[in-house]
Short mmCIF file of N, CA and C in Angstrom, two decimals:
data_model
loop_
_atom_site.label_atom_id
_atom_site.label_comp_id
_atom_site.label_asym_id
_atom_site.label_seq_id
_atom_site.Cartn_x
_atom_site.Cartn_y
_atom_site.Cartn_z
N MET A 257 0.85 -1.12 -0.09
CA MET A 257 -0.11 0.13 -0.21
C MET A 257 1.03 1.30 0.16
N THR A 258 0.76 2.04 -1.09
CA THR A 258 1.21 3.34 -1.04
C THR A 258 0.35 4.64 -0.55
N THR A 259 0.98 5.73 -0.67
CA THR A 259 0.19 7.08 -0.54
C THR A 259 -0.59 7.17 -1.67
N ALA A 260 0.03 6.70 -2.96
CA ALA A 260 -0.75 6.90 -4.27
C ALA A 260 -2.22 6.05 -4.26
N ASP A 261 -2.06 4.89 -3.75
CA ASP A 261 -3.09 3.97 -3.65
C ASP A 261 -4.12 4.45 -2.93
N THR A 262 -3.82 5.07 -1.75
CA THR A 262 -4.82 5.44 -0.68
C THR A 262 -5.40 6.94 -0.84
N GLY A 263 -4.37 7.44 -1.63
CA GLY A 263 -4.86 9.05 -1.12
C GLY A 263 -4.68 9.46 0.15
N LYS A 264 -4.04 8.66 1.13
CA LYS A 264 -3.87 9.37 2.40
C LYS A 264 -2.44 10.14 2.53
N SER A 265 -1.84 10.68 3.27
CA SER A 265 -0.69 11.50 3.78
C SER A 265 0.02 10.22 4.42
N PRO A 266 1.43 10.09 4.27
CA PRO A 266 2.15 9.30 5.15
C PRO A 266 1.86 9.58 6.53
N PRO A 267 1.50 10.64 7.59
CA PRO A 267 1.33 10.52 8.89
C PRO A 267 -0.24 9.71 8.96
N GLU A 268 -1.08 10.09 7.82
CA GLU A 268 -2.09 9.45 7.94
C GLU A 268 -2.41 7.90 7.88
N LEU A 269 -1.26 7.35 7.10
CA LEU A 269 -1.13 5.91 6.70
C LEU A 269 -0.43 5.55 8.23
N ILE A 270 0.30 6.12 8.94
CA ILE A 270 1.07 5.83 10.17
C ILE A 270 0.08 5.83 11.21
N ASP A 271 -1.02 6.57 11.03
CA ASP A 271 -2.14 6.59 12.34
C ASP A 271 -2.88 5.65 12.17
N ALA A 272 -3.27 5.08 10.73
CA ALA A 272 -3.74 3.93 10.53
C ALA A 272 -3.32 2.50 11.14
N ARG A 273 -2.01 2.57 10.93
CA ARG A 273 -1.27 1.33 10.90
C ARG A 273 -1.14 1.07 12.69
N ILE A 274 -1.11 2.36 13.40
CA ILE A 274 -0.99 2.14 14.83
C ILE A 274 -2.44 1.76 15.49
N ALA A 275 -3.42 2.44 14.61
CA ALA A 275 -4.58 1.84 15.15
C ALA A 275 -4.99 0.48 14.70
N GLU A 276 -4.82 0.29 13.58
CA GLU A 276 -4.95 -1.48 12.92
C GLU A 276 -4.26 -2.27 14.03
N LEU A 277 -3.26 -2.05 14.44
CA LEU A 277 -2.19 -2.82 15.50
C LEU A 277 -3.13 -3.22 16.70
N GLY A 278 -3.67 -2.22 17.20
CA GLY A 278 -4.56 -2.37 18.33
C GLY A 278 -4.13 -3.13 19.67
N ASP A 279 -2.96 -3.24 19.75
CA ASP A 279 -1.94 -3.76 20.67
C ASP A 279 -0.99 -3.08 21.60
N TRP A 280 -0.18 -3.63 22.08
CA TRP A 280 1.04 -2.88 22.86
C TRP A 280 1.90 -2.45 21.76
N ARG A 281 1.89 -3.33 20.48
CA ARG A 281 3.13 -2.77 19.34
C ARG A 281 2.34 -1.44 18.89
N GLY A 282 0.92 -1.42 18.57
CA GLY A 282 0.44 0.01 18.25
C GLY A 282 0.97 1.00 19.27
N GLU A 283 0.37 0.62 20.55
CA GLU A 283 0.89 2.04 21.70
C GLU A 283 2.48 1.96 21.84
N LEU A 284 3.29 1.22 21.49
CA LEU A 284 4.82 1.44 21.48
C LEU A 284 5.46 2.44 20.10
N LEU A 285 4.57 1.65 18.95
CA LEU A 285 4.83 2.53 17.65
C LEU A 285 4.55 4.00 17.92
N SER A 286 3.38 4.23 18.47
CA SER A 286 2.91 5.53 18.72
C SER A 286 4.12 6.18 19.68
N ARG A 287 4.32 5.59 20.59
CA ARG A 287 4.98 6.36 21.73
C ARG A 287 6.60 6.59 21.07
N LEU A 288 7.14 5.91 20.32
CA LEU A 288 8.14 5.82 19.63
C LEU A 288 8.28 7.07 18.36
N ARG A 289 7.20 7.15 18.08
CA ARG A 289 6.62 8.08 16.98
C ARG A 289 6.91 9.46 17.82
N ASP A 290 6.32 9.74 18.88
CA ASP A 290 5.99 10.73 19.71
C ASP A 290 7.77 11.37 20.10
N ILE A 291 8.58 10.33 20.50
CA ILE A 291 9.78 10.70 21.04
C ILE A 291 10.58 11.31 19.46
N ILE A 292 10.35 10.70 18.64
CA ILE A 292 11.03 11.14 17.52
C ILE A 292 10.70 12.66 17.26
N LYS A 293 9.44 12.73 17.10
CA LYS A 293 8.86 14.26 16.82
C LYS A 293 9.34 15.09 18.03
N GLN A 294 9.52 14.71 19.21
CA GLN A 294 9.99 15.70 20.18
C GLN A 294 11.54 15.81 20.14
N ALA A 295 12.40 15.13 19.74
CA ALA A 295 13.58 15.08 19.39
C ALA A 295 14.02 15.90 18.37
N LEU A 296 12.99 15.64 17.36
CA LEU A 296 13.42 16.44 15.89
C LEU A 296 12.01 16.81 15.53
N PRO A 297 11.60 18.18 15.61
CA PRO A 297 10.33 18.59 15.37
C PRO A 297 10.24 18.80 14.05
N ASP A 298 11.02 19.06 13.42
CA ASP A 298 11.01 19.21 11.68
C ASP A 298 11.34 17.81 10.89
N VAL A 299 11.21 16.45 11.65
CA VAL A 299 11.34 15.31 10.73
C VAL A 299 9.97 15.28 9.99
N ILE A 300 10.60 14.56 9.02
CA ILE A 300 9.60 14.20 7.70
C ILE A 300 9.10 12.76 7.76
N GLU A 301 7.72 12.54 8.21
CA GLU A 301 7.19 11.13 7.94
C GLU A 301 6.79 10.76 6.74
N GLU A 302 7.27 9.67 6.24
CA GLU A 302 7.18 8.79 5.03
C GLU A 302 6.60 7.36 5.20
N TRP A 303 6.03 6.95 4.18
CA TRP A 303 5.47 5.39 4.21
C TRP A 303 6.21 4.64 3.10
N LYS A 304 6.79 3.71 3.53
CA LYS A 304 7.68 2.94 2.36
C LYS A 304 7.55 1.39 2.57
N TRP A 305 8.02 1.09 1.31
CA TRP A 305 8.09 -0.52 1.38
C TRP A 305 6.73 -1.45 1.80
N ARG A 306 5.63 -0.92 1.08
CA ARG A 306 4.48 -1.52 1.35
C ARG A 306 4.17 -1.61 2.92
N GLY A 307 4.50 -0.41 3.65
CA GLY A 307 3.57 -0.28 4.99
C GLY A 307 4.77 -0.16 6.14
N VAL A 308 5.89 0.57 5.82
CA VAL A 308 6.79 0.99 7.07
C VAL A 308 7.02 2.34 7.03
N PRO A 309 6.69 2.80 8.12
CA PRO A 309 6.91 4.10 8.59
C PRO A 309 8.38 4.31 8.92
N VAL A 310 8.67 5.45 7.90
CA VAL A 310 10.31 5.89 7.82
C VAL A 310 10.25 7.56 8.00
N TRP A 311 11.40 7.80 8.69
CA TRP A 311 11.31 9.26 9.37
C TRP A 311 12.70 9.80 8.52
N TYR A 312 12.58 11.00 8.30
CA TYR A 312 13.54 11.63 7.49
C TYR A 312 13.91 12.94 8.01
N GLN A 313 15.43 13.46 8.14
CA GLN A 313 15.83 15.01 8.27
C GLN A 313 17.07 14.80 7.44
N ASP A 314 17.09 15.40 6.65
CA ASP A 314 18.39 15.53 5.89
C ASP A 314 18.67 14.05 5.38
N GLY A 315 17.90 13.38 5.13
CA GLY A 315 18.18 11.95 4.57
C GLY A 315 17.35 11.27 5.44
N MET A 316 17.39 9.76 5.58
CA MET A 316 16.97 8.96 5.96
C MET A 316 17.35 8.55 7.47
N LEU A 317 16.68 8.59 8.22
CA LEU A 317 16.92 8.69 9.93
C LEU A 317 16.65 7.27 10.29
N CYS A 318 15.31 6.79 10.37
CA CYS A 318 15.05 5.39 10.81
C CYS A 318 13.70 5.04 10.18
N THR A 319 13.47 3.75 10.49
CA THR A 319 12.19 3.04 9.95
C THR A 319 11.56 2.77 11.52
N GLY A 320 10.48 2.18 11.24
CA GLY A 320 9.63 1.66 12.71
C GLY A 320 8.84 0.60 12.03
N GLU A 321 9.45 -0.85 11.96
CA GLU A 321 8.65 -2.01 11.90
C GLU A 321 8.13 -2.55 12.82
N THR A 322 7.03 -3.21 12.57
CA THR A 322 6.23 -4.16 13.66
C THR A 322 6.38 -5.49 13.18
N TYR A 323 6.62 -6.33 14.29
CA TYR A 323 6.56 -7.83 14.10
C TYR A 323 5.75 -8.48 15.67
N LYS A 324 5.80 -9.79 15.41
CA LYS A 324 4.90 -10.31 16.28
C LYS A 324 5.48 -10.00 17.54
N LYS A 325 6.61 -9.80 17.95
CA LYS A 325 7.21 -9.97 19.40
C LYS A 325 7.89 -8.64 19.70
N ALA A 326 8.09 -7.95 18.68
CA ALA A 326 8.97 -6.61 18.97
C ALA A 326 8.30 -5.40 17.68
N VAL A 327 8.89 -4.40 18.08
CA VAL A 327 8.69 -3.14 16.98
C VAL A 327 10.37 -2.60 17.25
N LYS A 328 10.81 -2.65 15.95
CA LYS A 328 12.24 -2.56 15.43
C LYS A 328 12.26 -1.20 15.00
N MET A 329 13.21 -0.38 15.50
CA MET A 329 13.60 0.98 15.28
C MET A 329 15.04 0.68 14.34
N THR A 330 15.19 0.90 13.25
CA THR A 330 16.41 0.69 12.33
C THR A 330 17.04 2.00 12.08
N PHE A 331 18.02 2.35 12.38
CA PHE A 331 18.83 3.35 12.01
C PHE A 331 19.31 3.18 10.82
N ALA A 332 19.22 3.90 9.65
CA ALA A 332 19.84 3.82 8.47
C ALA A 332 21.25 3.83 8.40
N LYS A 333 21.93 4.71 9.22
CA LYS A 333 23.34 5.02 9.38
C LYS A 333 23.83 4.80 10.78
N GLY A 334 23.12 3.67 11.30
CA GLY A 334 23.25 3.26 12.89
C GLY A 334 24.85 2.75 13.02
N ALA A 335 25.57 2.16 12.40
CA ALA A 335 26.96 1.77 12.53
C ALA A 335 28.11 2.94 12.88
N SER A 336 27.51 4.15 11.91
CA SER A 336 28.47 5.49 12.12
C SER A 336 28.02 6.16 13.39
N LEU A 337 27.09 5.78 14.36
CA LEU A 337 26.62 6.62 15.25
C LEU A 337 27.35 6.10 16.46
N GLU A 338 27.58 6.97 17.55
CA GLU A 338 28.06 6.65 19.03
C GLU A 338 26.88 6.13 19.49
N ASP A 339 26.68 5.06 20.56
CA ASP A 339 25.86 4.58 21.16
C ASP A 339 26.05 4.24 22.52
N PRO A 340 26.25 5.36 23.39
CA PRO A 340 27.04 5.32 24.82
C PRO A 340 26.05 4.75 25.72
N SER A 341 24.78 4.49 25.22
CA SER A 341 23.73 4.26 26.16
C SER A 341 23.64 2.42 26.02
N GLY A 342 24.17 2.27 24.89
CA GLY A 342 24.07 0.83 24.52
C GLY A 342 22.87 0.53 24.02
N LEU A 343 21.99 1.25 23.60
CA LEU A 343 20.45 1.13 22.86
C LEU A 343 20.45 -0.06 21.82
N PHE A 344 21.39 0.00 20.61
CA PHE A 344 21.31 -1.12 19.94
C PHE A 344 21.66 -2.23 20.13
N ASN A 345 20.63 -3.04 19.86
CA ASN A 345 20.51 -4.40 20.27
C ASN A 345 20.17 -5.58 19.11
N ALA A 346 20.28 -4.73 18.11
CA ALA A 346 19.84 -5.89 16.87
C ALA A 346 20.63 -5.14 15.37
N SER A 347 20.71 -6.08 14.65
CA SER A 347 21.49 -5.69 13.03
C SER A 347 22.66 -5.40 13.56
N LEU A 348 23.37 -5.65 14.54
CA LEU A 348 25.03 -5.24 15.13
C LEU A 348 25.98 -5.58 14.07
N GLU A 349 25.71 -6.81 13.33
CA GLU A 349 26.62 -7.19 12.37
C GLU A 349 26.86 -6.73 10.91
N GLY A 350 26.07 -5.71 10.82
CA GLY A 350 25.95 -4.98 9.43
C GLY A 350 27.03 -3.88 9.41
N ASN A 351 27.62 -3.35 8.34
CA ASN A 351 28.34 -2.27 8.16
C ASN A 351 27.64 -0.81 8.30
N THR A 352 26.27 -1.20 8.00
CA THR A 352 25.45 0.32 7.84
C THR A 352 24.49 0.47 8.79
N ARG A 353 23.76 -0.07 8.78
CA ARG A 353 22.37 -0.12 9.72
C ARG A 353 22.55 -0.90 11.39
N ARG A 354 21.91 -0.38 12.05
CA ARG A 354 21.84 -0.60 13.51
C ARG A 354 20.37 -0.78 13.79
N ALA A 355 19.95 -1.41 14.72
CA ALA A 355 18.39 -1.39 15.03
C ALA A 355 18.35 -1.64 16.55
N ILE A 356 17.12 -1.15 17.14
CA ILE A 356 16.81 -1.30 18.42
C ILE A 356 15.64 -2.23 18.66
N ASP A 357 15.58 -3.36 18.93
CA ASP A 357 14.38 -4.06 19.28
C ASP A 357 13.69 -3.81 20.54
N PHE A 358 12.43 -3.57 20.71
CA PHE A 358 11.57 -3.00 21.61
C PHE A 358 10.78 -4.21 21.75
N HIS A 359 10.29 -4.64 23.31
CA HIS A 359 9.42 -5.63 23.44
C HIS A 359 8.64 -5.26 24.52
N GLU A 360 7.53 -6.21 24.68
CA GLU A 360 6.55 -5.68 25.19
C GLU A 360 6.86 -5.21 26.60
N GLY A 361 6.58 -4.50 27.22
CA GLY A 361 6.65 -3.96 28.70
C GLY A 361 8.20 -3.56 29.01
N GLU A 362 8.90 -3.48 27.97
CA GLU A 362 10.37 -2.78 28.27
C GLU A 362 10.33 -1.48 28.28
N ALA A 363 10.85 -0.70 29.38
CA ALA A 363 11.11 0.61 29.45
C ALA A 363 11.80 1.00 28.47
N ILE A 364 11.72 2.31 28.03
CA ILE A 364 12.35 3.12 27.14
C ILE A 364 13.12 4.24 27.75
N ASP A 365 14.42 4.39 27.48
CA ASP A 365 15.55 5.49 27.84
C ASP A 365 15.10 6.53 26.95
N GLU A 366 14.29 7.45 27.02
CA GLU A 366 13.70 8.47 26.22
C GLU A 366 14.90 9.18 26.21
N ASP A 367 15.56 9.75 26.84
CA ASP A 367 16.62 10.95 26.94
C ASP A 367 17.78 10.05 25.95
N ALA A 368 18.17 9.05 26.05
CA ALA A 368 19.11 8.34 25.23
C ALA A 368 18.80 8.11 23.95
N LEU A 369 17.43 7.84 23.50
CA LEU A 369 17.09 7.56 22.30
C LEU A 369 16.81 8.82 21.73
N LYS A 370 16.54 9.99 22.39
CA LYS A 370 16.53 11.15 21.80
C LYS A 370 17.99 11.64 21.40
N ALA A 371 19.00 11.58 22.14
CA ALA A 371 20.24 11.89 21.90
C ALA A 371 20.55 11.16 20.68
N LEU A 372 20.21 9.48 20.35
CA LEU A 372 20.55 8.90 19.42
C LEU A 372 19.87 9.42 17.91
N LEU A 373 18.72 9.83 18.30
CA LEU A 373 17.93 10.48 17.17
C LEU A 373 18.59 11.56 16.80
N ARG A 374 19.13 12.88 17.62
CA ARG A 374 19.63 14.01 17.17
C ARG A 374 21.15 13.79 16.30
N ALA A 375 21.87 12.70 17.00
CA ALA A 375 23.03 12.44 16.30
C ALA A 375 22.83 11.71 14.89
N ALA A 376 21.94 11.02 14.54
CA ALA A 376 21.48 10.55 13.45
C ALA A 376 21.52 11.91 12.09
N ALA A 377 20.70 12.70 12.74
CA ALA A 377 20.17 13.78 12.22
C ALA A 377 21.37 14.83 11.85
N ARG A 378 22.30 14.92 12.92
CA ARG A 378 23.66 15.78 12.93
C ARG A 378 24.35 15.01 11.57
N LEU A 379 24.58 13.58 11.74
CA LEU A 379 25.22 12.91 10.62
C LEU A 379 24.56 13.06 9.31
N ASN A 380 23.36 13.07 9.12
CA ASN A 380 22.79 13.37 7.65
C ASN A 380 23.22 14.60 7.43
N ALA A 381 22.95 15.72 8.18
CA ALA A 381 23.28 17.00 7.76
C ALA A 381 24.75 17.23 7.38
N SER A 382 25.68 16.53 8.19
CA SER A 382 27.09 16.86 7.80
C SER A 382 27.20 15.89 6.66
N THR A 383 26.94 15.00 6.26
CA THR A 383 27.13 14.29 5.06
C THR A 383 26.36 14.93 3.72
N GLN A 384 25.41 15.55 3.98
CA GLN A 384 24.67 16.61 2.86
C GLN A 384 25.44 17.32 2.66
N LYS A 385 26.11 18.02 3.67
CA LYS A 385 26.91 19.38 3.86
C LYS A 385 28.31 19.13 2.90
N ARG A 386 28.52 17.71 3.14
CA ARG A 386 29.83 17.48 2.47
C ARG A 386 29.97 17.17 0.99
N GLU A 387 28.71 16.39 0.76
CA GLU A 387 28.16 16.22 -0.63
C GLU A 387 28.05 17.51 -1.74
N ARG A 388 27.44 18.75 -0.77
CA ARG A 388 27.12 19.77 -1.78
C ARG A 388 28.36 20.53 -1.96
N THR A 389 29.43 20.21 -1.05
CA THR A 389 30.85 21.11 -1.44
C THR A 389 31.65 20.47 -2.24
N ARG A 390 31.28 19.26 -2.75
CA ARG A 390 31.83 18.58 -3.97
C ARG A 390 31.76 19.10 -5.20
#
């Protein structure tokens, strides 16, 4: 499903996904979305790959995928980010991406997550700046 297929905006499609889940995964995805928007008020929401929320700021920041036992937040350039709080717990073997799997009932270190999101946005901005000066 794409925005062209439904006539809905990406934020509306994300709202619908949250409502459709109707369980802890929807609540958690909504909470993560709120944290993203608090950390980066200018973030752009997109809807990709047949139903995956994606957040952008000067490039792709992260995705919010939902699975049966986890909500996965994958950072596009996570391998290039410092993670002093040790939030990354999935996709650790790759050269580019890193992810955080959130499970039902787990606490979220909101301050650490916001710092990681802001670091990802700074990395995107610095990469874009370097590309523009070439």
